[in-house]
Short mmCIF file of C-alpha atoms in Angstrom, two decimals:
data_model
loop_
_atom_site.label_atom_id
_atom_site.label_comp_id
_atom_site.label_asym_id
_atom_site.label_seq_id
_atom_site.Cartn_x
_atom_site.Cartn_y
_atom_site.Cartn_z
CA PHE A 1 91.19 141.65 88.10
CA ILE A 2 87.90 139.79 88.56
CA ASP A 3 87.84 137.18 91.33
CA GLU A 4 85.34 134.28 91.31
CA ILE A 5 84.50 134.89 87.65
CA ASP A 6 82.21 131.83 87.69
CA SER A 7 79.67 133.79 89.78
CA ILE A 8 78.73 135.81 86.67
CA GLY A 9 80.40 133.78 83.92
CA ARG A 10 78.53 130.48 84.10
CA LYS A 11 77.24 128.87 80.93
CA ARG A 12 74.14 130.66 79.73
CA GLY A 13 70.94 128.66 79.61
CA ALA A 14 72.19 126.15 82.17
CA GLY A 15 69.94 127.31 85.00
CA LEU A 16 66.64 125.78 86.07
CA GLY A 17 64.51 128.67 84.84
CA GLY A 18 66.24 129.18 81.52
CA GLY A 19 65.21 132.84 81.61
CA HIS A 20 67.16 135.96 80.76
CA ASP A 21 68.10 136.78 84.36
CA GLU A 22 70.40 139.46 85.76
CA ARG A 23 73.42 137.17 85.73
CA GLU A 24 73.13 136.58 81.98
CA GLN A 25 72.66 140.29 81.36
CA THR A 26 75.81 140.99 83.38
CA LEU A 27 77.75 138.38 81.40
CA ASN A 28 76.53 139.75 78.07
CA GLN A 29 77.52 143.28 79.03
CA MET A 30 80.97 142.13 80.19
CA LEU A 31 81.54 140.28 76.91
CA ALA A 32 80.55 143.39 74.98
CA GLU A 33 82.93 145.54 77.02
CA MET A 34 85.80 143.08 76.52
CA ASP A 35 85.24 143.13 72.74
CA GLY A 36 84.35 146.83 72.64
CA PHE A 37 84.57 149.19 69.67
CA GLU A 38 86.83 151.56 71.57
CA THR A 39 90.52 150.88 72.00
CA SER A 40 91.70 149.64 75.38
CA GLU A 41 95.45 149.34 74.91
CA GLY A 42 97.50 148.82 78.02
CA ILE A 43 94.67 147.13 79.89
CA VAL A 44 95.09 143.46 80.79
CA ILE A 45 92.02 141.72 82.20
CA LEU A 46 92.68 138.86 84.63
CA ALA A 47 90.16 136.60 86.33
CA ALA A 48 90.27 133.69 88.77
CA THR A 49 88.01 130.71 89.34
CA ASN A 50 88.04 127.26 90.89
CA ARG A 51 85.50 126.00 88.36
CA PRO A 52 86.75 126.63 84.80
CA ASP A 53 84.56 123.77 83.56
CA ILE A 54 81.33 125.74 84.08
CA LEU A 55 82.41 128.97 82.37
CA ASP A 56 80.56 130.13 79.27
CA PRO A 57 82.57 129.21 76.13
CA ALA A 58 82.25 132.80 74.89
CA LEU A 59 84.46 133.95 77.79
CA LEU A 60 87.30 131.70 76.64
CA ARG A 61 87.44 132.72 72.99
CA PRO A 62 90.58 134.40 71.56
CA GLY A 63 90.68 138.06 72.46
CA ARG A 64 88.94 137.48 75.77
CA PHE A 65 90.25 135.05 78.41
CA ASP A 66 92.35 133.12 75.89
CA ARG A 67 95.18 132.06 78.21
CA GLN A 68 94.57 129.75 81.15
CA ILE A 69 97.14 129.43 83.93
CA VAL A 70 96.62 126.61 86.41
CA VAL A 71 97.73 127.42 89.97
CA PRO A 72 97.70 124.09 91.86
CA LEU A 73 98.10 123.61 95.58
CA PRO A 74 101.75 123.65 96.69
CA GLU A 75 103.62 120.34 96.81
CA ASN A 76 105.99 119.22 99.57
CA GLU A 77 109.03 121.31 98.63
CA GLU A 78 106.86 124.34 97.94
CA ARG A 79 105.04 123.98 101.27
CA LEU A 80 108.44 123.81 103.00
CA ALA A 81 109.52 127.05 101.31
CA ILE A 82 106.26 128.76 102.29
CA LEU A 83 106.62 127.61 105.91
CA LYS A 84 110.17 129.00 105.98
CA VAL A 85 108.94 132.38 104.69
CA HIS A 86 106.26 132.68 107.36
CA SER A 87 108.58 131.39 110.11
CA ARG A 88 111.62 133.56 109.42
CA ASP A 89 110.59 136.40 111.76
CA LYS A 90 109.52 134.02 114.56
CA ARG A 91 111.71 132.33 117.16
CA MET A 92 111.70 128.55 116.65
CA GLY A 93 112.61 125.90 119.20
CA PRO A 94 115.32 123.31 118.43
CA ASP A 95 112.75 120.51 118.11
CA VAL A 96 110.82 122.22 115.28
CA ASP A 97 111.26 120.34 111.98
CA LEU A 98 109.57 122.23 109.14
CA GLU A 99 110.28 119.35 106.73
CA VAL A 100 108.12 117.03 108.84
CA MET A 101 105.42 119.69 109.07
CA SER A 102 105.44 120.21 105.30
CA LYS A 103 104.91 116.47 104.81
CA ALA A 104 102.09 116.54 107.35
CA THR A 105 100.15 119.29 105.57
CA PRO A 106 99.20 117.91 102.11
CA GLY A 107 96.42 119.82 100.41
CA MET A 108 97.06 123.05 102.30
CA SER A 109 97.29 126.31 100.39
CA GLY A 110 99.74 129.12 101.09
CA ALA A 111 97.09 130.92 103.15
CA ASP A 112 96.46 127.75 105.16
CA LEU A 113 100.19 127.45 105.93
CA ALA A 114 100.40 131.11 106.99
CA ASN A 115 97.45 130.51 109.30
CA LEU A 116 99.15 127.37 110.66
CA VAL A 117 102.27 129.32 111.68
CA ASN A 118 100.17 132.05 113.29
CA GLU A 119 98.15 129.48 115.22
CA ALA A 120 101.37 127.83 116.41
CA ALA A 121 102.60 131.22 117.66
CA LEU A 122 99.35 131.71 119.56
CA PHE A 123 99.69 128.30 121.21
CA ALA A 124 103.25 129.18 122.24
CA VAL A 125 102.05 132.46 123.81
CA ARG A 126 99.31 130.66 125.71
CA ARG A 127 101.91 128.28 127.14
CA GLY A 128 103.99 131.25 128.24
CA SER A 129 106.86 130.22 125.97
CA LYS A 130 109.16 132.69 124.22
CA GLN A 131 109.62 130.38 121.21
CA ILE A 132 107.48 128.13 119.02
CA GLU A 133 108.07 124.45 119.68
CA ARG A 134 107.02 121.26 117.94
CA ILE A 135 104.02 120.73 120.24
CA ASP A 136 102.70 124.15 119.18
CA PHE A 137 102.83 123.19 115.49
CA GLU A 138 101.13 119.87 116.26
CA ASN A 139 98.35 121.61 118.20
CA ALA A 140 97.99 124.25 115.48
CA ARG A 141 97.67 121.68 112.70
CA ASP A 142 95.13 119.69 114.70
CA ARG A 143 93.10 122.84 115.27
CA VAL A 144 93.25 123.99 111.63
CA VAL A 145 92.37 120.57 110.17
CA MET A 146 90.06 119.05 112.78
CA GLY A 147 88.81 122.05 114.76
CA ALA A 148 89.30 123.17 118.34
CA ARG A 149 89.79 120.64 121.09
CA ARG A 150 86.52 119.93 122.91
CA GLU A 151 87.68 120.55 126.47
CA SER A 152 84.15 120.37 127.87
CA LEU A 153 83.40 116.93 126.41
CA VAL A 154 83.55 114.28 129.14
CA LEU A 155 83.62 110.67 127.97
CA SER A 156 82.75 107.75 130.19
CA ALA A 157 85.45 105.16 130.87
CA GLU A 158 83.66 102.77 128.48
CA GLU A 159 83.52 105.34 125.67
CA LYS A 160 87.15 106.29 126.17
CA ARG A 161 88.29 102.66 125.97
CA ALA A 162 86.14 102.11 122.87
CA THR A 163 87.77 105.15 121.24
CA ALA A 164 91.25 103.87 122.18
CA ILE A 165 90.50 100.44 120.67
CA HIS A 166 88.99 102.09 117.57
CA GLU A 167 92.01 104.33 116.92
CA GLY A 168 94.37 101.48 117.83
CA GLY A 169 92.84 99.42 115.03
CA HIS A 170 93.46 102.20 112.52
CA ALA A 171 97.01 102.74 113.81
CA ILE A 172 98.10 99.10 113.69
CA LEU A 173 96.80 98.60 110.15
CA THR A 174 98.58 101.81 109.09
CA VAL A 175 101.85 100.40 110.45
CA VAL A 176 101.63 96.83 109.12
CA LEU A 177 99.91 97.15 105.72
CA PRO A 178 102.50 97.26 102.91
CA ASN A 179 101.02 100.14 100.89
CA SER A 180 100.05 102.48 103.73
CA ASP A 181 101.38 105.98 104.23
CA PRO A 182 103.71 106.28 107.25
CA LEU A 183 101.91 106.73 110.58
CA HIS A 184 102.55 110.13 112.21
CA LYS A 185 100.55 109.95 115.43
CA VAL A 186 97.33 108.71 116.97
CA THR A 187 95.25 110.51 119.59
CA ILE A 188 92.02 110.05 121.53
CA LEU A 189 91.64 113.76 122.31
CA PRO A 190 88.23 114.86 120.93
CA ARG A 191 88.44 117.52 118.21
CA GLY A 192 85.64 118.89 116.09
CA MET A 193 83.18 116.06 115.52
CA ALA A 194 85.79 113.31 116.03
CA LEU A 195 86.50 111.50 119.30
CA GLY A 196 89.95 110.49 118.09
CA VAL A 197 92.22 110.77 115.06
CA THR A 198 94.90 108.64 113.39
CA TRP A 199 97.28 110.80 111.32
CA SER A 200 99.41 109.60 108.41
CA LEU A 201 102.15 111.36 106.47
CA PRO A 202 101.14 110.80 102.82
CA GLU A 203 103.92 110.83 100.29
CA GLU A 204 103.76 113.29 97.39
CA ARG A 205 102.33 111.32 94.48
CA HIS A 206 100.15 111.93 91.45
CA THR A 207 99.01 108.40 90.59
CA TYR A 208 97.73 105.72 92.93
CA SER A 209 97.71 101.94 92.59
CA LYS A 210 94.81 99.59 93.25
CA GLU A 211 96.80 98.14 96.14
CA TYR A 212 97.08 101.60 97.72
CA PHE A 213 93.30 102.05 97.62
CA ASP A 214 92.76 98.53 98.95
CA ASP A 215 94.94 99.40 101.95
CA MET A 216 93.09 102.71 102.42
CA ILE A 217 89.77 100.86 102.63
CA CYS A 218 91.28 98.22 104.91
CA ARG A 219 92.60 100.95 107.24
CA ALA A 220 89.23 102.66 107.27
CA MET A 221 87.65 99.38 108.39
CA GLY A 222 90.22 99.01 111.18
CA GLY A 223 88.36 100.93 113.89
CA ARG A 224 85.06 99.13 113.36
CA VAL A 225 86.75 95.72 113.17
CA ALA A 226 88.87 96.34 116.29
CA GLU A 227 85.78 97.22 118.33
CA LYS A 228 83.99 94.12 117.09
CA ILE A 229 86.96 91.89 118.01
CA VAL A 230 87.37 93.33 121.52
CA PHE A 231 83.78 94.13 122.54
CA GLY A 232 81.79 91.79 120.31
CA HIS A 233 79.45 94.51 119.09
CA LEU A 234 79.39 97.61 116.87
CA ASN A 235 78.50 101.25 117.50
CA SER A 236 77.94 104.40 115.43
CA GLY A 237 81.51 105.69 115.80
CA ALA A 238 82.65 104.30 112.45
CA ALA A 239 80.17 106.28 110.33
CA ASN A 240 82.82 108.56 108.79
CA ASP A 241 85.15 105.61 108.16
CA LEU A 242 82.43 103.72 106.30
CA GLU A 243 81.60 106.81 104.25
CA GLN A 244 85.25 107.18 103.24
CA ALA A 245 85.64 103.48 102.42
CA THR A 246 82.43 103.37 100.36
CA SER A 247 83.43 106.48 98.43
CA ILE A 248 86.82 104.99 97.52
CA ALA A 249 85.30 101.63 96.53
CA ARG A 250 82.67 103.36 94.39
CA ARG A 251 85.30 105.37 92.52
CA MET A 252 87.47 102.26 92.06
CA VAL A 253 84.57 100.56 90.31
CA ARG A 254 82.94 103.49 88.49
CA GLU A 255 85.83 105.76 87.54
CA TRP A 256 89.21 104.05 87.78
CA GLY A 257 88.56 100.70 86.08
CA MET A 258 89.80 98.72 89.11
CA SER A 259 87.13 96.02 88.97
CA GLU A 260 87.70 92.85 86.94
CA ALA A 261 83.95 92.30 86.58
CA ILE A 262 83.27 95.82 85.24
CA GLY A 263 86.45 96.13 83.21
CA PRO A 264 87.93 99.28 81.62
CA MET A 265 84.84 101.47 81.77
CA ALA A 266 84.29 104.79 83.54
CA TRP A 267 81.21 106.81 84.45
CA SER A 268 81.34 110.33 85.80
CA GLY A 269 80.08 111.16 89.25
CA SER A 270 76.72 112.89 89.71
CA GLN A 271 76.69 116.59 88.81
CA GLN A 272 75.21 119.19 91.13
CA VAL A 273 72.55 121.47 89.66
CA PHE A 274 73.79 124.51 91.57
CA LEU A 275 77.18 124.22 89.86
CA GLY A 276 75.57 125.12 86.57
CA GLU A 277 74.47 121.79 85.09
CA ASP A 278 70.98 121.53 83.68
CA LEU A 279 68.64 119.39 85.77
CA MET A 280 67.28 117.79 82.60
CA THR A 281 70.71 116.33 81.76
CA GLN A 282 70.85 114.40 85.03
CA GLY A 283 70.49 110.64 84.82
CA ARG A 284 72.28 107.35 85.04
CA GLU A 285 74.59 106.45 82.20
CA TYR A 286 74.13 102.68 82.39
CA SER A 287 71.42 100.01 82.56
CA ASP A 288 69.75 98.50 85.64
CA GLU A 289 71.72 95.30 85.07
CA THR A 290 75.01 97.19 85.06
CA ALA A 291 73.90 99.14 88.15
CA LYS A 292 73.41 95.85 90.01
CA LEU A 293 76.86 94.70 88.92
CA VAL A 294 78.42 97.99 90.06
CA ASP A 295 76.72 97.69 93.45
CA SER A 296 77.82 94.07 93.81
CA GLU A 297 81.44 94.99 93.04
CA ILE A 298 81.42 97.81 95.60
CA PHE A 299 79.92 95.38 98.10
CA ARG A 300 82.61 92.80 97.30
CA ILE A 301 85.52 95.24 97.72
CA LEU A 302 84.23 96.52 101.06
CA HIS A 303 83.62 93.05 102.48
CA GLU A 304 86.96 91.71 101.24
CA GLN A 305 88.84 94.53 102.96
CA GLU A 306 86.78 94.16 106.13
CA ALA A 307 87.71 90.46 106.22
CA ARG A 308 91.34 91.37 105.59
CA ALA A 309 91.31 93.91 108.42
CA THR A 310 89.81 91.27 110.72
CA GLU A 311 92.52 88.74 109.84
CA VAL A 312 95.34 91.24 110.45
CA LEU A 313 93.96 92.58 113.73
CA LEU A 314 93.33 89.08 115.09
CA LYS A 315 96.99 88.33 114.39
CA TYR A 316 98.05 91.57 116.13
CA ARG A 317 95.50 91.40 118.97
CA PRO A 318 98.21 91.76 121.69
CA ALA A 319 99.56 94.87 119.95
CA LEU A 320 96.03 96.28 119.76
CA GLU A 321 95.71 95.98 123.54
CA LEU A 322 99.14 97.57 124.08
CA VAL A 323 98.35 100.54 121.83
CA ALA A 324 94.96 101.04 123.50
CA GLU A 325 96.56 100.99 126.96
CA ALA A 326 99.17 103.54 125.87
CA LEU A 327 96.44 105.81 124.48
CA LEU A 328 94.38 105.57 127.67
CA GLU A 329 97.47 106.45 129.68
CA ARG A 330 98.87 109.31 127.58
CA GLU A 331 96.06 110.15 125.10
CA THR A 332 98.51 110.76 122.20
CA ILE A 333 101.35 108.55 120.91
CA ASP A 334 103.50 108.88 117.80
CA GLY A 335 103.91 106.47 114.92
CA ALA A 336 107.35 105.26 116.01
CA GLU A 337 105.97 104.15 119.38
CA VAL A 338 103.10 102.28 117.73
CA ALA A 339 105.64 100.46 115.54
CA GLN A 340 107.67 99.57 118.66
CA LEU A 341 104.57 98.22 120.43
CA VAL A 342 103.68 96.11 117.39
CA GLN A 343 107.22 94.69 117.26
CA ALA A 344 107.24 94.07 121.02
CA SER A 345 104.01 92.08 120.80
CA LEU A 346 105.42 89.99 117.94
CA ASP A 347 108.62 89.32 119.93
CA HIS A 348 106.53 88.26 122.94
CA VAL A 349 104.45 85.88 120.83
CA GLN A 350 107.64 84.41 119.31
CA VAL A 351 109.21 83.86 122.76
CA THR A 352 106.02 82.21 124.02
CA GLU A 353 105.88 79.89 121.01
CA ASP A 354 109.55 78.96 121.48
CA ALA A 355 108.90 78.17 125.15
CA HIS A 356 106.01 75.90 124.20
CA ILE A 357 108.20 74.10 121.65
CA GLU A 358 110.90 73.47 124.26
#
């Protein structure tokens, strides 16, 4: 078994130097051994890679690695089964719901899930508990995905309120937009490089609609827009949100044909030289005029969704204040409570309007 076969099996002649380096010599020798004049019955050669697209074609010819088996990341039901396997010899509290946790861990591998259960057990031990409870799984997932909690970070009252408003904007849009994934929880506890996080529970799907991506961009704009509505100015806290929104908008225009002005055309993303592509093959695949049109479409999508986020959050301004107050008081609230606060603010507005009418 050869792991990370791409380290020696990259396409020959794809490097910057183009010389006959040690890697190519290793590949040539391996190919010769796999062909070989001597018999090698009973020996099966297996290899693994995350980048089959950069392997040398000679490796994939019949008689060599002629059968490819794709091992994707586990889906929801598979993650649930893996969590059950790693949890069976551990004492679980009555509030632990592995189905919820499997939905909350999309993109995790089997090793990630094993690590998640072990981290949850460590959190339980630190609490002095004899069983793993839901809070331990929540803390473990936050640590695995976002990093350790930054206990030493002290925010000023102004920064803490700005973070609460920012995350409140994300949370409200997640609840009210029609194509959003269900909201799981929102927190203003700093983890990793983030001062706060809004978590969703994405459904298992393999295709995504334009409306889904529109709502993703709108949600990403929610923190920035909420701060602008409440404080009247912007800060640097939305950098990651803008990066995510711009990336989605760019792919909508360039790869997924979701722009009326561009139409059904697709251009691949930029290739990295260190992944085996020749530097001389780099270059844009379209004219300067088309590049301007692509940029203008990305600009349009981002500004349309920012305006949409502004309209929604102005309508739900009372709910934004309620969510921010709850976050400042308790630091973490779940999606159901955010939905209740949104509904309570709507009911209050309706009662006030009825009183004015009378």
